[in-house]
Coordinates of C-alpha atoms in Angstrom, one line a residue:
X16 CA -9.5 -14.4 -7.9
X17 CA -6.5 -12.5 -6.1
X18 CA -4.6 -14.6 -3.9
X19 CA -5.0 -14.3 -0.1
X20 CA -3.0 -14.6 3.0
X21 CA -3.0 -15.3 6.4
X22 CA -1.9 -13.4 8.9
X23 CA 1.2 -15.4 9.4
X24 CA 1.8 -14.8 5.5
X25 CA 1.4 -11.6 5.7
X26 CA 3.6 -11.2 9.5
X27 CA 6.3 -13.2 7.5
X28 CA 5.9 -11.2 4.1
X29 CA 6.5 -7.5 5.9
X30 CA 8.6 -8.6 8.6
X31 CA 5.6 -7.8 11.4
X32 CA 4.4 -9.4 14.3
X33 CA 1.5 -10.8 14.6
X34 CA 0.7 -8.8 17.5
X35 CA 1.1 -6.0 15.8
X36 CA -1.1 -6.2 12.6
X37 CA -4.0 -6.9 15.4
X38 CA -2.5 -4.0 17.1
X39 CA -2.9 -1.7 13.6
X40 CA -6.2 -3.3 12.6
X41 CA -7.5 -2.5 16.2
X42 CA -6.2 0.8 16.0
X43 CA -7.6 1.6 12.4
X44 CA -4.6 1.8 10.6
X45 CA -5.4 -1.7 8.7
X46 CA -8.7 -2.5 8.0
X47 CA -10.5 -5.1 9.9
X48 CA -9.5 -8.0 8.2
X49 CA -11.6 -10.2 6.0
X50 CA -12.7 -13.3 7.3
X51 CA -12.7 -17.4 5.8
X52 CA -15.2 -19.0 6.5
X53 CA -13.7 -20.8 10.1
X54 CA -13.1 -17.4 11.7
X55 CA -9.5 -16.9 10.3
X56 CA -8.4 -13.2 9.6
X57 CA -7.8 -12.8 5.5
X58 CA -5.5 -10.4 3.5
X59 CA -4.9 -8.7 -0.2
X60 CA -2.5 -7.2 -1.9
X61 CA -3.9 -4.2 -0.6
X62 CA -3.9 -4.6 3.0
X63 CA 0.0 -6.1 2.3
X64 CA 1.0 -2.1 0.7
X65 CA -0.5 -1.0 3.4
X66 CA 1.4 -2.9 6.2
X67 CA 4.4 -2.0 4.1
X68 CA 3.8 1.4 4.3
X69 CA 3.1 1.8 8.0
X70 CA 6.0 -0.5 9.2
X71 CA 8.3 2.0 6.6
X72 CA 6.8 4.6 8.4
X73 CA 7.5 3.4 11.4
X74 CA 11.2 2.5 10.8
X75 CA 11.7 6.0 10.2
X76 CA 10.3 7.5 13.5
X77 CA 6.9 8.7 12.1
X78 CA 4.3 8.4 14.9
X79 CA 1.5 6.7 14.6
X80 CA -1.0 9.7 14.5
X81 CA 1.4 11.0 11.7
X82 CA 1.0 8.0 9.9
X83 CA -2.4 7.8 10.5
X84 CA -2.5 11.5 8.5
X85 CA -0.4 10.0 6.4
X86 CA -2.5 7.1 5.0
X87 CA -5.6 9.4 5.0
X88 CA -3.8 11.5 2.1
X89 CA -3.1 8.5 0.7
X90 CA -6.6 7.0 0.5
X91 CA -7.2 10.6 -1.4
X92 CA -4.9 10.5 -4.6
X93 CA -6.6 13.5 -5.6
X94 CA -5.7 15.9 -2.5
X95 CA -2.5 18.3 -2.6
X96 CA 0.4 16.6 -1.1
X97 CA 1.2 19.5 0.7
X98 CA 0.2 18.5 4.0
X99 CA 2.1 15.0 3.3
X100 CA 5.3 17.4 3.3
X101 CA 4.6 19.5 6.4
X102 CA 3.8 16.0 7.8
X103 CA 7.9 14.9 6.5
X104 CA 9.5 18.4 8.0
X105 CA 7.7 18.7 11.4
X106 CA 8.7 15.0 11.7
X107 CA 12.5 17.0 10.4
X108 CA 12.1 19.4 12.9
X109 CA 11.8 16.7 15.4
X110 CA 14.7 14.8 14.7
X111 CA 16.8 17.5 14.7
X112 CA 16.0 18.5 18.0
X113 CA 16.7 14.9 18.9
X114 CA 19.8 14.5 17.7
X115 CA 21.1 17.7 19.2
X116 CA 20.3 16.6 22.6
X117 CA 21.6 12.8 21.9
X118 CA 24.8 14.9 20.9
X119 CA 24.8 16.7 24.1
X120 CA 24.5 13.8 25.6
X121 CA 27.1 12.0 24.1
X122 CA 29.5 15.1 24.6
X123 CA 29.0 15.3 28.6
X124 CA 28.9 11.9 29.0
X125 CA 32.1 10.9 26.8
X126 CA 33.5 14.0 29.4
X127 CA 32.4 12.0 32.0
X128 CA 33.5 8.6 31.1
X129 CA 37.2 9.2 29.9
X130 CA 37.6 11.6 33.2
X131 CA 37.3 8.4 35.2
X132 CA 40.6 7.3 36.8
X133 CA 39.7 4.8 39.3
X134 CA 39.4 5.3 42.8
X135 CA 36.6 4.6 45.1
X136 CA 33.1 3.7 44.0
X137 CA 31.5 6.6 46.3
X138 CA 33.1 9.2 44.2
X139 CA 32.6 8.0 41.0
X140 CA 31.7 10.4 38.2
X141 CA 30.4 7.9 36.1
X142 CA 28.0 6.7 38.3
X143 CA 27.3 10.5 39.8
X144 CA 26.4 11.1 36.2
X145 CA 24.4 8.1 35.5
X146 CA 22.6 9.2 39.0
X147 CA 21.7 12.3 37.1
X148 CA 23.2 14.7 39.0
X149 CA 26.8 16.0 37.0
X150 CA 24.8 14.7 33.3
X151 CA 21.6 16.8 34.3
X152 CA 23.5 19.6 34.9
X153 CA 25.3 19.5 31.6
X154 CA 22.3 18.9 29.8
X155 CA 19.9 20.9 31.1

């Protein structure tokens, strides 16, 4: 017999809420749980991979539809794993265009900040910009 846990074994062994396994079970990312025999939700080694895997996933900025697409190539060892890597460089794609704004960011408001020289609140660039009027413009 394989050994079960509960879900505070299993919240404890991946590092996950307890919320949040609910959360992916309700959302069909984990199967609906197994249940003992007074009502309390029961895992395998199976659903514990697959936590692992989502919560991986989700460290690394995957959304949850991509994982979603993820795990269905996964329940089908048998399919190309092409789609898995146009999955990885959209998700590329995506970060790239979010760290090039981030550095924009960081470059008009690093302008901002070390421009500062004191002087009355009401003509503060620093909190002009964080108004969104001088960082919007930069940013645009």
């Amino acid at each position: 017999m394989t050994k079960r846990l509960a879900i505070g074994d299993l919240a404890r062994e991946t590092g996950t809420k307890v919320n949040t396994i609910r959360f992916y079970e309700e959302i069909g990312l984990l199967p609906e749980a197994l249940r003992t025999a007074s009502g309390r939700r029961s895992y395998d080694a199976a659903d514990l991979r697959r936590l692992a895997f989502v919560r991986h996933g989700r460290q690394l900025g995957f959304s949850i539809p991509e994982i979603r697409s993820l795990l269905a190539l996964s329940d089908q060892p048998d399919r190309d794993c092409g789609e898995a890597a146009a999955i990885a460089r959209a998700h590329l794609a995506d970060i790239g265009i979010r760290i090039a704004r981030l550095e924009t960011l960081r470059s008009a408001l690093t302008e901002v900040a070390t421009s500062c020289e004191g002087g009355r609140a009401a003509e503060c660039r620093v909190i002009e910009a964080i108004a969104g009027t001088e960082l919007a413009l930069q940013t645009g």
